[in-house]
mmCIF file of C-alpha atoms in Angstrom:
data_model
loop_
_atom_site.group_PDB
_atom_site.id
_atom_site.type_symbol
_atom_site.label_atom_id
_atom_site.label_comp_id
_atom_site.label_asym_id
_atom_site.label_seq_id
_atom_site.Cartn_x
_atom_site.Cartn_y
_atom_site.Cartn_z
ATOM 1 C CA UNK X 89 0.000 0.000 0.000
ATOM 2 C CA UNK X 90 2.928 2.555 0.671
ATOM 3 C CA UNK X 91 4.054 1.957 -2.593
ATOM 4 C CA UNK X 92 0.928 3.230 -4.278
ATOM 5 C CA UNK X 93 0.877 6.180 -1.751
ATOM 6 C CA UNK X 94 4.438 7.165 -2.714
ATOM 7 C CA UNK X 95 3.210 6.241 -6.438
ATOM 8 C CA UNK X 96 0.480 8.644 -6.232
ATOM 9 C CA UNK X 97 2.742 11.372 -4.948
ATOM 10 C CA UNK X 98 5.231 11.096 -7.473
ATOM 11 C CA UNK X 99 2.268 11.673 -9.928
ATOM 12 C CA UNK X 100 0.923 14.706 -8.635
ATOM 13 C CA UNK X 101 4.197 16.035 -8.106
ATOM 14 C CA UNK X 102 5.162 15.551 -11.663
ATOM 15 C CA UNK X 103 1.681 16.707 -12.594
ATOM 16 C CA UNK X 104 2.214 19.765 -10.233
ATOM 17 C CA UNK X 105 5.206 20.968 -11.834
ATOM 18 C CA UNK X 106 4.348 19.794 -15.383
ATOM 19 C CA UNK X 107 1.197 22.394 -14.756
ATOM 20 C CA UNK X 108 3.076 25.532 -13.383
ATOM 21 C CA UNK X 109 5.630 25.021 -16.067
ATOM 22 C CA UNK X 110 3.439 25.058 -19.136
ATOM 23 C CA UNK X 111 4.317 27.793 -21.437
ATOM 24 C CA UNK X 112 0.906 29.522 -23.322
ATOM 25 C CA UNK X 113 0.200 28.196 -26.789
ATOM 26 C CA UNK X 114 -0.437 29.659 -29.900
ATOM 27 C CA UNK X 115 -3.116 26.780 -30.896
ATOM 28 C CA UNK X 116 -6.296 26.527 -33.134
ATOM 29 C CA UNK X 117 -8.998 24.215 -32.065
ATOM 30 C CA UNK X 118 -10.733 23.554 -35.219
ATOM 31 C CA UNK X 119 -14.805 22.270 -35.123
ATOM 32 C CA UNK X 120 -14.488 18.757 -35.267
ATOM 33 C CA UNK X 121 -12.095 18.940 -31.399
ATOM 34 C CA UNK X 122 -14.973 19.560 -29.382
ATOM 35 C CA UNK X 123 -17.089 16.950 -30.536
ATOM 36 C CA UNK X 124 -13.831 14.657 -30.199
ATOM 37 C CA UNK X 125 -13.244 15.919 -27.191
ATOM 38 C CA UNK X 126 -16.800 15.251 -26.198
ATOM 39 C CA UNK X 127 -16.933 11.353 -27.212
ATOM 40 C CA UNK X 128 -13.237 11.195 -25.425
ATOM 41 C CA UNK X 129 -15.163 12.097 -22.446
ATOM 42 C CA UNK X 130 -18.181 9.876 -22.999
ATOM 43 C CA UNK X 131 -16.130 7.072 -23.773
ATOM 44 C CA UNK X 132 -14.588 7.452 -20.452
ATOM 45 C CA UNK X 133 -17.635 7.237 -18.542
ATOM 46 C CA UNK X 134 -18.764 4.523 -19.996
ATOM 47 C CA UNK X 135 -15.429 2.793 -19.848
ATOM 48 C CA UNK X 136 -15.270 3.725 -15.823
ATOM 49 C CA UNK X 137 -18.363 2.740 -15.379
ATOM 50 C CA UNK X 138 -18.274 -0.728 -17.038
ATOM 51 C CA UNK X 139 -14.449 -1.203 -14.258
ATOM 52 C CA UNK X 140 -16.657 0.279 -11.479
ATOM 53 C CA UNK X 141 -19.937 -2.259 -12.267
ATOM 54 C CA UNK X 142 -17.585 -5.602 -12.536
ATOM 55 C CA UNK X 143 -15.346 -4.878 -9.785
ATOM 56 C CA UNK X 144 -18.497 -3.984 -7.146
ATOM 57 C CA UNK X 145 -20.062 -7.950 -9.236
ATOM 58 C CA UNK X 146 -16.862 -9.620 -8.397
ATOM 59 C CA UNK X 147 -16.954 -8.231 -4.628
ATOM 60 C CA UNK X 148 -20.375 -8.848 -4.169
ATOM 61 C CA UNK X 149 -19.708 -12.304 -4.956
ATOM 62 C CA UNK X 150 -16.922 -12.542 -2.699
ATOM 63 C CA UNK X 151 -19.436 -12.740 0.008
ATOM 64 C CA UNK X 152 -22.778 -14.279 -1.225
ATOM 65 C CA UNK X 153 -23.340 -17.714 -0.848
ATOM 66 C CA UNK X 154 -23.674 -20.766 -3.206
ATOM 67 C CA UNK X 155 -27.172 -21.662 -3.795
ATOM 68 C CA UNK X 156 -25.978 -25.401 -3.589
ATOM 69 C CA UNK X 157 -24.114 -25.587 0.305
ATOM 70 C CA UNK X 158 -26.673 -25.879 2.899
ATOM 71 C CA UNK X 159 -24.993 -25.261 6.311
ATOM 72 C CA UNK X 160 -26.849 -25.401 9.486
#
């Protein structure tokens, strides 16, 4: 677990300084970005909620019980 902590810190760190380091650009978004951008951003929803729905499945089986075993 402390290796995904310090993992985690490294990131923002590096995301941190990447951010306060970014010079202004000179760019032109032409039409067709924002509707690329747009299905970027739908495709990850969907894709995060397809992880989130199949990881909370596999949990929840974790701890339900065969129909089969009868304990008393």
């Amino acid at each position: 677990m402390r290796h995904r902590a310090a993992f985690l810190v490294e990131c923002a760190f590096f995301i941190t300084l990447f951010l306060i380091c970014a010079r202004p650009a000179q760019a032109y978004l032409d039409p067709g970005s924002g509707s690329m951008i747009l299905q970027l951003l739908a495709a990850g929803l969907v894709t995060a909620t397809v992880v989130f729905r199949r990881s909370l499945a596999r949990v929840v089986g974790l701890f339900r019980r065969d129909k089969g075993s009868s304990e008393k």
